[in-house]
Amino acid sequence: MIRASLVFGACGVLLASCGGGTLAAPGPSTAAAPARRDNPFAGARFHVSPEFSAEVEATAARAPSDAARLRKVEGLATAVWLDSIEKARVAGRVLDEARAEQARSGQPVATVFVLYDLPGRDCAAVASSGELALGPGEARYRTEFIDPLAAAFRAHEGQRIVAIVEPDSLANVATNLAVPRCAASEQAYRHAIAYAVKALALPHVSLYLDAAHAGWLGWDANRAKIARLFREVLDEAGGPDAIRGFATNVSNFNTLGDGDGKRLEPSNPCPDELTYVAKLSASLAEAGIGGKGFIIDTSRNGRGGIRAKWGDWCNVKGAGLGERPRASPAPGVDAYFWVKPPGESDGASEPSRPGYDAACATDASLPGAPHAGQWFSAYFLQLVANANPPL
Ligand code: BGC
């Protein structure tokens, strides 16, 4: 994943225009239904991934002196990333677990997924290139990734399902069309996302489109651009009512409210994530998308002042765990949530490793990092040591 686009013109210098989508992809078999209108996190327990807990436990077992502190994280909720066709098959099993927990506790359980398998994925970086190619991958995305997921979601009515749709993708369309792979991906991204929203907009499913973060889309021109783009994609998907809202800061490190970004990019009117959410809300309203809720990823944003460049996005040194997942923490915010499972790598730092990305090998990034998505114990230990609020 690329986590900021300053290089590619966050202030409008190299921005190519967002072309309009004309060719509609074949629609899913059912018409879009309105999404839940209320906050799916409110009054709910959050599903805890046993895989995440097991990684934390394994790290604790190898680090006895830190074990007690590490184990405080073991029972916290993280999102389940569906980053391949194969991985998407776990959705049914995860939702079965949540259903059992719901029955045991007598409380609704919210389960959070991230959909992350677009054709031509991660067009402006290397670390998270995906399995699906542009062209042949476009039909596979619909029939092998989204359709089975829609079936798994339908089989779990009566549960609260949250799906965050395709981090970075529309932000790359908004600001990175000067990158040839992004220009080539634009139509596939637009139509695949519209298809996903239409297929998954069920009454018990709350969809959130990824809206990047303050350091990428905070500038007035970029917010206006992404808002128009969301409107176009949502119109193709049946209208803005199909989604509950937007997710920001996914896998990034922006602090919530201390204005840390002022130091990094004085021209950006959004120096932190809460300011971004407020200003993005206004930009969205201007594009006719009103009343939406936001999820802010707080898994690794506990500490500001850790970056010299806002564009640093890979396993950033000095980061700490941020606010614990919770519902309705601030006006307009549905939840702070750990969308990026803390401890999973952003990309490989050594040229000899698969998924190597030069952005993960600078002084800003912790060395020794494995492929994106794989467990990186040393990084997890750092996040825990720097947790703010402390554990
Ligand atoms: C990776 C995914 C992974 C996700 C969460 C992304 O950067 O590409 O494979 O599931 O991070 O760790």
mmCIF file of C-alpha atoms and ligand atoms in Angstrom:
data_model
loop_
_atom_site.group_PDB
_atom_site.id
_atom_site.type_symbol
_atom_site.label_atom_id
_atom_site.label_comp_id
_atom_site.label_asym_id
_atom_site.label_seq_id
_atom_site.Cartn_x
_atom_site.Cartn_y
_atom_site.Cartn_z
ATOM 1 C CA MET A 1 0.000 0.000 0.000
ATOM 2 C CA ILE A 2 1.118 3.505 -0.560
ATOM 3 C CA ARG A 3 -0.014 5.630 2.298
ATOM 4 C CA ALA A 4 0.499 9.170 1.101
ATOM 5 C CA SER A 5 0.717 10.857 -2.224
ATOM 6 C CA LEU A 6 2.735 13.965 -1.556
ATOM 7 C CA VAL A 7 5.200 12.937 -4.222
ATOM 8 C CA PHE A 8 2.445 12.716 -6.737
ATOM 9 C CA GLY A 9 0.866 16.072 -6.178
ATOM 10 C CA ALA A 10 -1.254 16.319 -3.097
ATOM 11 C CA CYS A 11 -1.411 20.061 -3.728
ATOM 12 C CA GLY A 12 -2.614 19.723 -7.266
ATOM 13 C CA VAL A 13 0.654 20.121 -9.162
ATOM 14 C CA LEU A 14 0.734 16.836 -11.027
ATOM 15 C CA LEU A 15 -2.881 15.970 -10.710
ATOM 16 C CA ALA A 16 -4.516 14.524 -13.751
ATOM 17 C CA SER A 17 -8.263 14.890 -13.917
ATOM 18 C CA CYS A 18 -10.558 12.120 -12.785
ATOM 19 C CA GLY A 19 -12.056 10.795 -15.991
ATOM 20 C CA GLY A 20 -15.715 9.920 -15.913
ATOM 21 C CA GLY A 21 -16.634 6.266 -15.956
ATOM 22 C CA THR A 22 -18.815 5.439 -18.906
ATOM 23 C CA LEU A 23 -18.787 1.674 -19.307
ATOM 24 C CA ALA A 24 -20.891 0.127 -16.581
ATOM 25 C CA ALA A 25 -19.801 -3.313 -15.431
ATOM 26 C CA PRO A 26 -22.491 -5.976 -15.497
ATOM 27 C CA GLY A 27 -24.504 -5.461 -12.338
ATOM 28 C CA PRO A 28 -24.852 -7.990 -9.549
ATOM 29 C CA SER A 29 -27.988 -10.044 -9.682
ATOM 30 C CA THR A 30 -29.840 -8.076 -7.009
ATOM 31 C CA ALA A 31 -30.714 -4.414 -6.784
ATOM 32 C CA ALA A 32 -28.938 -2.292 -4.193
ATOM 33 C CA ALA A 33 -30.727 -2.230 -0.860
ATOM 34 C CA PRO A 34 -30.271 0.651 1.562
ATOM 35 C CA ALA A 35 -27.535 0.093 4.125
ATOM 36 C CA ARG A 36 -28.073 0.197 7.891
ATOM 37 C CA ARG A 37 -28.743 3.778 8.792
ATOM 38 C CA ASP A 38 -27.370 3.674 12.310
ATOM 39 C CA ASN A 39 -23.888 3.191 13.720
ATOM 40 C CA PRO A 40 -23.138 -0.570 13.618
ATOM 41 C CA PHE A 41 -20.575 -0.266 16.412
ATOM 42 C CA ALA A 42 -22.950 1.349 18.928
ATOM 43 C CA GLY A 43 -23.945 -1.036 21.694
ATOM 44 C CA ALA A 44 -21.990 -3.900 20.117
ATOM 45 C CA ARG A 45 -19.102 -6.104 21.133
ATOM 46 C CA PHE A 46 -16.394 -6.307 18.478
ATOM 47 C CA HIS A 47 -15.261 -9.606 17.002
ATOM 48 C CA VAL A 48 -11.710 -10.517 18.052
ATOM 49 C CA SER A 49 -9.655 -12.371 15.472
ATOM 50 C CA PRO A 50 -8.197 -15.603 16.890
ATOM 51 C CA GLU A 51 -5.358 -15.361 14.357
ATOM 52 C CA PHE A 52 -4.372 -11.941 15.687
ATOM 53 C CA SER A 53 -4.576 -13.152 19.287
ATOM 54 C CA ALA A 54 -2.384 -16.135 18.400
ATOM 55 C CA GLU A 55 0.298 -13.886 16.834
ATOM 56 C CA VAL A 56 0.299 -11.699 19.941
ATOM 57 C CA GLU A 57 0.504 -14.750 22.194
ATOM 58 C CA ALA A 58 3.421 -16.191 20.194
ATOM 59 C CA THR A 59 5.281 -12.894 20.515
ATOM 60 C CA ALA A 60 4.516 -12.751 24.262
ATOM 61 C CA ALA A 61 5.829 -16.289 24.707
ATOM 62 C CA ARG A 62 9.143 -15.262 23.122
ATOM 63 C CA ALA A 63 9.421 -12.029 25.143
ATOM 64 C CA PRO A 64 8.737 -13.045 28.756
ATOM 65 C CA SER A 65 9.713 -9.707 30.271
ATOM 66 C CA ASP A 66 7.124 -7.869 28.141
ATOM 67 C CA ALA A 67 4.547 -10.640 28.162
ATOM 68 C CA ALA A 68 2.080 -9.129 30.628
ATOM 69 C CA ARG A 69 1.844 -5.897 28.646
ATOM 70 C CA LEU A 70 1.648 -7.692 25.302
ATOM 71 C CA ARG A 71 -1.189 -9.860 26.536
ATOM 72 C CA LYS A 72 -3.288 -6.764 27.198
ATOM 73 C CA VAL A 73 -3.623 -6.463 23.426
ATOM 74 C CA GLU A 74 -4.536 -10.084 22.846
ATOM 75 C CA GLY A 75 -8.259 -9.622 23.392
ATOM 76 C CA LEU A 76 -8.667 -6.466 21.301
ATOM 77 C CA ALA A 77 -10.545 -6.330 18.032
ATOM 78 C CA THR A 78 -8.839 -5.923 14.660
ATOM 79 C CA ALA A 79 -10.209 -6.029 11.136
ATOM 80 C CA VAL A 80 -10.007 -9.205 9.071
ATOM 81 C CA TRP A 81 -8.372 -8.383 5.744
ATOM 82 C CA LEU A 82 -9.765 -10.246 2.769
ATOM 83 C CA ASP A 83 -6.786 -9.665 0.511
ATOM 84 C CA SER A 84 -7.176 -12.572 -1.924
ATOM 85 C CA ILE A 85 -9.866 -14.869 -3.310
ATOM 86 C CA GLU A 86 -8.546 -17.623 -1.082
ATOM 87 C CA LYS A 87 -8.602 -15.432 2.027
ATOM 88 C CA ALA A 88 -12.162 -14.257 1.317
ATOM 89 C CA ARG A 89 -13.270 -17.835 1.943
ATOM 90 C CA VAL A 90 -12.687 -17.300 5.687
ATOM 91 C CA ALA A 91 -15.511 -14.753 5.887
ATOM 92 C CA GLY A 92 -18.176 -17.402 6.514
ATOM 93 C CA ARG A 93 -16.148 -19.026 9.289
ATOM 94 C CA VAL A 94 -15.378 -15.677 10.928
ATOM 95 C CA LEU A 95 -19.066 -14.774 10.855
ATOM 96 C CA ASP A 96 -19.966 -18.167 12.346
ATOM 97 C CA GLU A 97 -17.609 -17.356 15.248
ATOM 98 C CA ALA A 98 -19.254 -13.977 15.687
ATOM 99 C CA ARG A 99 -22.717 -15.557 15.620
ATOM 100 C CA ALA A 100 -21.701 -17.996 18.348
ATOM 101 C CA GLU A 101 -20.312 -15.150 20.436
ATOM 102 C CA GLN A 102 -23.507 -13.191 19.912
ATOM 103 C CA ALA A 103 -25.546 -16.142 21.140
ATOM 104 C CA ARG A 104 -23.252 -16.651 24.158
ATOM 105 C CA SER A 105 -23.164 -13.025 25.224
ATOM 106 C CA GLY A 106 -26.678 -11.960 24.269
ATOM 107 C CA GLN A 107 -25.128 -8.810 22.760
ATOM 108 C CA PRO A 108 -24.762 -7.877 19.095
ATOM 109 C CA VAL A 109 -21.264 -8.530 17.740
ATOM 110 C CA ALA A 110 -19.825 -6.279 15.019
ATOM 111 C CA THR A 111 -17.364 -7.973 12.671
ATOM 112 C CA VAL A 112 -15.093 -5.771 10.573
ATOM 113 C CA PHE A 113 -13.677 -6.875 7.219
ATOM 114 C CA VAL A 114 -11.428 -5.038 4.806
ATOM 115 C CA LEU A 115 -11.944 -5.841 1.129
ATOM 116 C CA TYR A 116 -8.573 -5.567 -0.556
ATOM 117 C CA ASP A 117 -8.220 -7.457 -3.820
ATOM 118 C CA LEU A 118 -8.849 -5.042 -6.693
ATOM 119 C CA PRO A 119 -7.445 -5.837 -10.106
ATOM 120 C CA GLY A 120 -4.197 -3.866 -10.427
ATOM 121 C CA ARG A 121 -4.131 -3.322 -6.661
ATOM 122 C CA ASP A 122 -1.785 -0.773 -5.063
ATOM 123 C CA CYS A 123 -1.128 1.004 -8.351
ATOM 124 C CA ALA A 124 1.232 3.656 -6.939
ATOM 125 C CA ALA A 125 3.459 1.318 -4.900
ATOM 126 C CA VAL A 126 4.942 -2.155 -4.999
ATOM 127 C CA ALA A 127 4.580 -3.522 -1.470
ATOM 128 C CA SER A 128 0.964 -4.668 -1.798
ATOM 129 C CA SER A 129 0.618 -5.606 -5.440
ATOM 130 C CA GLY A 130 -2.247 -8.053 -5.591
ATOM 131 C CA GLU A 131 -3.099 -11.307 -7.306
ATOM 132 C CA LEU A 132 -5.557 -9.957 -9.904
ATOM 133 C CA ALA A 133 -4.384 -8.391 -13.152
ATOM 134 C CA LEU A 134 -6.231 -5.691 -15.024
ATOM 135 C CA GLY A 135 -8.255 -7.269 -17.832
ATOM 136 C CA PRO A 136 -8.847 -10.910 -16.883
ATOM 137 C CA GLY A 137 -8.837 -10.097 -13.164
ATOM 138 C CA GLU A 138 -11.843 -7.789 -13.484
ATOM 139 C CA ALA A 139 -14.405 -10.545 -14.028
ATOM 140 C CA ARG A 140 -12.694 -12.715 -11.423
ATOM 141 C CA TYR A 141 -13.008 -9.923 -8.864
ATOM 142 C CA ARG A 142 -16.752 -9.900 -9.382
ATOM 143 C CA THR A 143 -17.467 -13.606 -9.624
ATOM 144 C CA GLU A 144 -14.784 -15.149 -7.412
ATOM 145 C CA PHE A 145 -14.262 -12.443 -4.789
ATOM 146 C CA ILE A 146 -17.378 -10.288 -4.387
ATOM 147 C CA ASP A 147 -20.175 -12.728 -5.265
ATOM 148 C CA PRO A 148 -19.081 -15.432 -2.777
ATOM 149 C CA LEU A 149 -18.642 -12.745 -0.145
ATOM 150 C CA ALA A 150 -22.155 -11.474 -0.780
ATOM 151 C CA ALA A 151 -23.388 -15.056 -0.303
ATOM 152 C CA ALA A 152 -21.477 -15.383 2.996
ATOM 153 C CA PHE A 153 -22.907 -12.070 4.201
ATOM 154 C CA ARG A 154 -26.448 -13.103 3.210
ATOM 155 C CA ALA A 155 -26.034 -16.304 5.179
ATOM 156 C CA HIS A 156 -25.442 -14.215 8.320
ATOM 157 C CA GLU A 157 -28.446 -11.976 8.586
ATOM 158 C CA GLY A 158 -29.124 -10.818 12.109
ATOM 159 C CA GLN A 159 -25.452 -9.970 12.584
ATOM 160 C CA ARG A 160 -23.649 -6.674 12.223
ATOM 161 C CA ILE A 161 -21.199 -6.837 9.363
ATOM 162 C CA VAL A 162 -18.873 -3.937 8.583
ATOM 163 C CA ALA A 163 -16.914 -3.881 5.322
ATOM 164 C CA ILE A 164 -14.247 -1.309 4.514
ATOM 165 C CA VAL A 165 -13.894 -1.164 0.768
ATOM 166 C CA GLU A 166 -10.532 -1.156 -0.996
ATOM 167 C CA PRO A 167 -8.025 1.059 0.835
ATOM 168 C CA ASP A 168 -6.080 3.575 -1.259
ATOM 169 C CA SER A 169 -7.799 2.827 -4.545
ATOM 170 C CA LEU A 170 -10.061 5.810 -5.201
ATOM 171 C CA ALA A 171 -7.527 8.131 -3.586
ATOM 172 C CA ASN A 172 -5.033 6.917 -6.163
ATOM 173 C CA VAL A 173 -7.565 7.699 -8.878
ATOM 174 C CA ALA A 174 -8.106 11.157 -7.379
ATOM 175 C CA THR A 175 -4.455 12.174 -7.186
ATOM 176 C CA ASN A 176 -2.123 9.687 -8.826
ATOM 177 C CA LEU A 177 -3.214 9.406 -12.430
ATOM 178 C CA ALA A 178 0.226 10.650 -13.414
ATOM 179 C CA VAL A 179 1.445 7.199 -12.392
ATOM 180 C CA PRO A 180 0.909 5.016 -15.469
ATOM 181 C CA ARG A 181 -0.323 1.983 -13.487
ATOM 182 C CA CYS A 182 -2.902 4.171 -11.757
ATOM 183 C CA ALA A 183 -4.116 5.704 -15.020
ATOM 184 C CA ALA A 184 -4.431 2.192 -16.438
ATOM 185 C CA SER A 185 -6.372 1.032 -13.361
ATOM 186 C CA GLU A 186 -8.864 3.851 -13.121
ATOM 187 C CA GLN A 187 -11.821 2.317 -14.916
ATOM 188 C CA ALA A 188 -11.334 -1.095 -13.298
ATOM 189 C CA TYR A 189 -11.212 0.477 -9.829
ATOM 190 C CA ARG A 190 -14.336 2.567 -10.408
ATOM 191 C CA HIS A 191 -16.443 -0.254 -11.793
ATOM 192 C CA ALA A 192 -15.183 -2.944 -9.429
ATOM 193 C CA ILE A 193 -15.938 -0.773 -6.397
ATOM 194 C CA ALA A 194 -19.371 0.160 -7.724
ATOM 195 C CA TYR A 195 -20.058 -3.543 -8.240
ATOM 196 C CA ALA A 196 -18.875 -4.417 -4.728
ATOM 197 C CA VAL A 197 -21.048 -1.729 -3.132
ATOM 198 C CA LYS A 198 -24.112 -2.767 -5.103
ATOM 199 C CA ALA A 199 -23.640 -6.443 -4.307
ATOM 200 C CA LEU A 200 -22.897 -5.996 -0.601
ATOM 201 C CA ALA A 201 -25.360 -3.238 0.335
ATOM 202 C CA LEU A 202 -27.592 -5.375 2.508
ATOM 203 C CA PRO A 203 -29.631 -4.230 5.476
ATOM 204 C CA HIS A 204 -27.265 -5.904 7.963
ATOM 205 C CA VAL A 205 -24.060 -4.791 6.219
ATOM 206 C CA SER A 206 -22.478 -1.390 6.832
ATOM 207 C CA LEU A 207 -20.166 -0.377 4.011
ATOM 208 C CA TYR A 208 -17.437 2.228 4.382
ATOM 209 C CA LEU A 209 -15.453 3.433 1.397
ATOM 210 C CA ASP A 210 -11.800 4.104 2.098
ATOM 211 C CA ALA A 211 -11.050 7.839 2.103
ATOM 212 C CA ALA A 212 -7.239 7.727 2.583
ATOM 213 C CA HIS A 213 -6.124 10.253 5.193
ATOM 214 C CA ALA A 214 -5.369 13.873 6.049
ATOM 215 C CA GLY A 215 -1.840 13.822 4.642
ATOM 216 C CA TRP A 216 -3.048 12.612 1.273
ATOM 217 C CA LEU A 217 -6.431 14.193 0.607
ATOM 218 C CA GLY A 218 -6.528 16.969 3.218
ATOM 219 C CA TRP A 219 -6.009 19.842 0.757
ATOM 220 C CA ASP A 220 -9.193 21.624 -0.401
ATOM 221 C CA ALA A 221 -8.717 20.632 -4.038
ATOM 222 C CA ASN A 222 -8.116 16.989 -3.177
ATOM 223 C CA ARG A 223 -11.136 16.777 -0.873
ATOM 224 C CA ALA A 224 -13.339 18.274 -3.562
ATOM 225 C CA LYS A 225 -11.944 15.790 -6.059
ATOM 226 C CA ILE A 226 -12.431 12.687 -3.944
ATOM 227 C CA ALA A 227 -15.942 13.806 -2.987
ATOM 228 C CA ARG A 228 -16.927 14.104 -6.666
ATOM 229 C CA LEU A 229 -15.336 10.767 -7.405
ATOM 230 C CA PHE A 230 -17.192 9.066 -4.535
ATOM 231 C CA ARG A 231 -20.405 10.573 -5.871
ATOM 232 C CA GLU A 232 -19.781 9.196 -9.361
ATOM 233 C CA VAL A 233 -18.939 5.721 -8.082
ATOM 234 C CA LEU A 234 -21.905 5.708 -5.696
ATOM 235 C CA ASP A 235 -24.247 6.830 -8.455
ATOM 236 C CA GLU A 236 -23.086 3.827 -10.460
ATOM 237 C CA ALA A 237 -23.699 1.653 -7.361
ATOM 238 C CA GLY A 238 -27.283 2.828 -6.805
ATOM 239 C CA GLY A 239 -26.750 6.047 -4.834
ATOM 240 C CA PRO A 240 -25.096 7.334 -1.651
ATOM 241 C CA ASP A 241 -27.605 5.497 0.560
ATOM 242 C CA ALA A 242 -25.860 2.225 -0.240
ATOM 243 C CA ILE A 243 -23.040 3.033 2.196
ATOM 244 C CA ARG A 244 -22.881 3.898 5.864
ATOM 245 C CA GLY A 245 -19.760 6.046 5.543
ATOM 246 C CA PHE A 246 -16.026 6.308 5.068
ATOM 247 C CA ALA A 247 -12.880 4.924 6.673
ATOM 248 C CA THR A 248 -9.805 7.090 7.129
ATOM 249 C CA ASN A 249 -6.184 6.669 8.215
ATOM 250 C CA VAL A 250 -6.246 2.974 7.270
ATOM 251 C CA SER A 251 -2.707 1.679 7.911
ATOM 252 C CA ASN A 252 -1.451 5.238 8.370
ATOM 253 C CA PHE A 253 -0.023 7.002 11.404
ATOM 254 C CA ASN A 254 -1.825 10.355 11.606
ATOM 255 C CA THR A 255 -2.669 11.519 15.078
ATOM 256 C CA LEU A 256 -6.252 12.337 15.927
ATOM 257 C CA GLY A 257 -6.288 15.896 17.137
ATOM 258 C CA ASP A 258 -2.958 17.460 18.012
ATOM 259 C CA GLY A 259 -2.235 19.164 14.691
ATOM 260 C CA ASP A 260 0.971 17.172 14.152
ATOM 261 C CA GLY A 261 0.661 17.656 10.390
ATOM 262 C CA LYS A 262 1.185 21.445 10.638
ATOM 263 C CA ARG A 263 4.858 20.776 11.071
ATOM 264 C CA LEU A 264 4.952 18.410 8.090
ATOM 265 C CA GLU A 265 2.879 20.311 5.510
ATOM 266 C CA PRO A 266 1.935 23.836 6.608
ATOM 267 C CA SER A 267 -0.223 24.311 3.493
ATOM 268 C CA ASN A 268 -2.526 21.436 4.435
ATOM 269 C CA PRO A 269 -5.673 22.681 6.184
ATOM 270 C CA CYS A 270 -6.088 19.246 7.791
ATOM 271 C CA PRO A 271 -3.177 18.783 10.214
ATOM 272 C CA ASP A 272 -4.722 15.750 11.892
ATOM 273 C CA GLU A 273 -7.359 13.107 11.331
ATOM 274 C CA LEU A 274 -10.266 14.617 13.260
ATOM 275 C CA THR A 275 -9.891 17.871 11.331
ATOM 276 C CA TYR A 276 -9.794 15.857 8.117
ATOM 277 C CA VAL A 277 -12.976 13.976 8.978
ATOM 278 C CA ALA A 278 -14.804 17.231 9.749
ATOM 279 C CA LYS A 279 -13.644 18.961 6.566
ATOM 280 C CA LEU A 280 -14.180 15.892 4.398
ATOM 281 C CA SER A 281 -17.726 15.663 5.712
ATOM 282 C CA ALA A 282 -18.360 19.202 4.472
ATOM 283 C CA SER A 283 -16.805 18.430 1.065
ATOM 284 C CA LEU A 284 -18.941 15.296 0.787
ATOM 285 C CA ALA A 285 -22.080 17.261 1.637
ATOM 286 C CA GLU A 286 -21.266 19.639 -1.220
ATOM 287 C CA ALA A 287 -21.188 16.613 -3.516
ATOM 288 C CA GLY A 288 -24.586 15.499 -2.211
ATOM 289 C CA ILE A 289 -23.251 12.833 0.166
ATOM 290 C CA GLY A 290 -24.561 13.867 3.558
ATOM 291 C CA GLY A 291 -24.914 12.362 7.011
ATOM 292 C CA LYS A 292 -22.199 9.724 6.780
ATOM 293 C CA GLY A 293 -20.314 8.086 9.655
ATOM 294 C CA PHE A 294 -16.550 7.645 9.823
ATOM 295 C CA ILE A 295 -14.213 4.934 11.058
ATOM 296 C CA ILE A 296 -10.727 6.169 11.973
ATOM 297 C CA ASP A 297 -7.934 3.607 12.118
ATOM 298 C CA THR A 298 -6.162 4.166 15.433
ATOM 299 C CA SER A 299 -4.059 1.017 15.513
ATOM 300 C CA ARG A 300 -0.745 2.817 15.097
ATOM 301 C CA ASN A 301 -1.363 6.538 15.579
ATOM 302 C CA GLY A 302 -0.632 6.920 19.289
ATOM 303 C CA ARG A 303 2.428 9.104 18.753
ATOM 304 C CA GLY A 304 2.946 12.190 16.641
ATOM 305 C CA GLY A 305 6.297 13.721 15.805
ATOM 306 C CA ILE A 306 7.649 10.461 14.443
ATOM 307 C CA ARG A 307 7.982 11.421 10.788
ATOM 308 C CA ALA A 308 10.153 13.924 8.981
ATOM 309 C CA LYS A 309 8.074 13.453 5.812
ATOM 310 C CA TRP A 310 4.319 12.925 5.781
ATOM 311 C CA GLY A 311 4.778 10.643 2.804
ATOM 312 C CA ASP A 312 6.526 7.993 4.932
ATOM 313 C CA TRP A 313 4.057 5.129 5.223
ATOM 314 C CA CYS A 314 5.970 1.905 5.735
ATOM 315 C CA ASN A 315 6.601 0.423 9.202
ATOM 316 C CA VAL A 316 7.374 3.915 10.485
ATOM 317 C CA LYS A 317 9.851 3.930 13.367
ATOM 318 C CA GLY A 318 8.683 5.315 16.690
ATOM 319 C CA ALA A 319 4.984 4.562 16.119
ATOM 320 C CA GLY A 320 2.820 3.437 19.001
ATOM 321 C CA LEU A 321 -0.590 1.846 19.411
ATOM 322 C CA GLY A 322 -3.328 4.469 19.487
ATOM 323 C CA GLU A 323 -6.812 4.686 20.984
ATOM 324 C CA ARG A 324 -8.380 1.313 21.667
ATOM 325 C CA PRO A 325 -11.312 0.342 19.452
ATOM 326 C CA ARG A 326 -14.540 1.939 20.648
ATOM 327 C CA ALA A 327 -17.861 3.199 19.366
ATOM 328 C CA SER A 328 -18.931 6.845 18.952
ATOM 329 C CA PRO A 329 -15.742 8.434 20.324
ATOM 330 C CA ALA A 330 -16.271 11.859 18.701
ATOM 331 C CA PRO A 331 -19.003 13.715 16.778
ATOM 332 C CA GLY A 332 -19.537 12.123 13.371
ATOM 333 C CA VAL A 333 -17.165 9.244 14.154
ATOM 334 C CA ASP A 334 -18.779 5.799 14.303
ATOM 335 C CA ALA A 335 -15.676 4.204 15.784
ATOM 336 C CA TYR A 336 -12.013 4.284 16.428
ATOM 337 C CA PHE A 337 -10.990 0.869 15.245
ATOM 338 C CA TRP A 338 -7.783 -1.121 14.692
ATOM 339 C CA VAL A 339 -8.205 -1.605 10.975
ATOM 340 C CA LYS A 340 -4.555 -2.428 10.303
ATOM 341 C CA PRO A 341 -3.756 -5.268 12.696
ATOM 342 C CA PRO A 342 -0.831 -3.765 14.614
ATOM 343 C CA GLY A 343 2.213 -5.972 14.180
ATOM 344 C CA GLU A 344 1.496 -6.820 10.550
ATOM 345 C CA SER A 345 4.083 -5.408 8.176
ATOM 346 C CA ASP A 346 3.416 -2.712 5.561
ATOM 347 C CA GLY A 347 6.013 -4.095 3.174
ATOM 348 C CA ALA A 348 9.364 -5.851 2.931
ATOM 349 C CA SER A 349 12.514 -3.887 3.670
ATOM 350 C CA GLU A 350 15.156 -6.147 2.134
ATOM 351 C CA PRO A 351 15.618 -6.314 -1.648
ATOM 352 C CA SER A 352 16.015 -10.089 -1.449
ATOM 353 C CA ARG A 353 12.537 -10.572 0.030
ATOM 354 C CA PRO A 354 9.289 -10.911 -1.909
ATOM 355 C CA GLY A 355 7.232 -7.725 -1.823
ATOM 356 C CA TYR A 356 10.299 -5.508 -1.368
ATOM 357 C CA ASP A 357 9.415 -1.833 -1.650
ATOM 358 C CA ALA A 358 12.121 0.832 -1.584
ATOM 359 C CA ALA A 359 9.769 2.945 0.558
ATOM 360 C CA CYS A 360 10.215 0.335 3.311
ATOM 361 C CA ALA A 361 13.996 0.563 3.228
ATOM 362 C CA THR A 362 14.541 4.218 4.141
ATOM 363 C CA ASP A 363 15.733 5.539 7.492
ATOM 364 C CA ALA A 364 12.102 6.209 8.419
ATOM 365 C CA SER A 365 11.196 2.499 8.432
ATOM 366 C CA LEU A 366 12.139 -0.253 10.852
ATOM 367 C CA PRO A 367 14.498 -2.681 9.062
ATOM 368 C CA GLY A 368 14.049 -6.449 8.966
ATOM 369 C CA ALA A 369 10.445 -6.184 7.759
ATOM 370 C CA PRO A 370 8.713 -9.103 6.024
ATOM 371 C CA HIS A 371 6.168 -9.012 3.183
ATOM 372 C CA ALA A 372 3.122 -6.772 3.658
ATOM 373 C CA GLY A 373 0.587 -8.424 5.914
ATOM 374 C CA GLN A 374 3.047 -10.806 7.582
ATOM 375 C CA TRP A 375 3.727 -10.656 11.301
ATOM 376 C CA PHE A 376 6.670 -8.428 12.254
ATOM 377 C CA SER A 377 7.416 -9.097 15.925
ATOM 378 C CA ALA A 378 10.029 -6.385 16.376
ATOM 379 C CA TYR A 379 7.562 -3.821 15.058
ATOM 380 C CA PHE A 380 4.807 -5.064 17.319
ATOM 381 C CA LEU A 381 7.103 -4.773 20.357
ATOM 382 C CA GLN A 382 7.795 -1.170 19.396
ATOM 383 C CA LEU A 383 4.103 -0.352 18.961
ATOM 384 C CA VAL A 384 3.338 -1.793 22.383
ATOM 385 C CA ALA A 385 6.235 0.016 24.064
ATOM 386 C CA ASN A 386 5.065 3.329 22.582
ATOM 387 C CA ALA A 387 1.345 2.817 23.130
ATOM 388 C CA ASN A 388 -0.566 6.035 23.802
ATOM 389 C CA PRO A 389 -2.831 5.875 25.724
ATOM 390 C CA PRO A 390 -0.500 3.467 27.535
ATOM 391 C CA LEU A 391 -1.592 -0.105 28.025
HETATM 392 C C1 BGC B 1 -1.255 -6.061 2.952
HETATM 393 C C2 BGC B 1 -2.329 -7.079 3.193
HETATM 394 C C3 BGC B 1 -2.588 -7.205 4.685
HETATM 395 C C4 BGC B 1 -2.899 -5.847 5.259
HETATM 396 C C5 BGC B 1 -3.079 -5.896 6.764
HETATM 397 C C6 BGC B 1 -1.621 -4.741 3.589
HETATM 398 O O1 BGC B 1 -0.591 -3.830 3.462
HETATM 399 O O2 BGC B 1 -1.041 -5.908 1.584
HETATM 400 O O3 BGC B 1 -1.923 -8.326 2.679
HETATM 401 O O4 BGC B 1 -3.633 -8.111 4.921
HETATM 402 O O5 BGC B 1 -1.866 -4.923 4.968
HETATM 403 O O6 BGC B 1 -1.899 -6.181 7.432
#
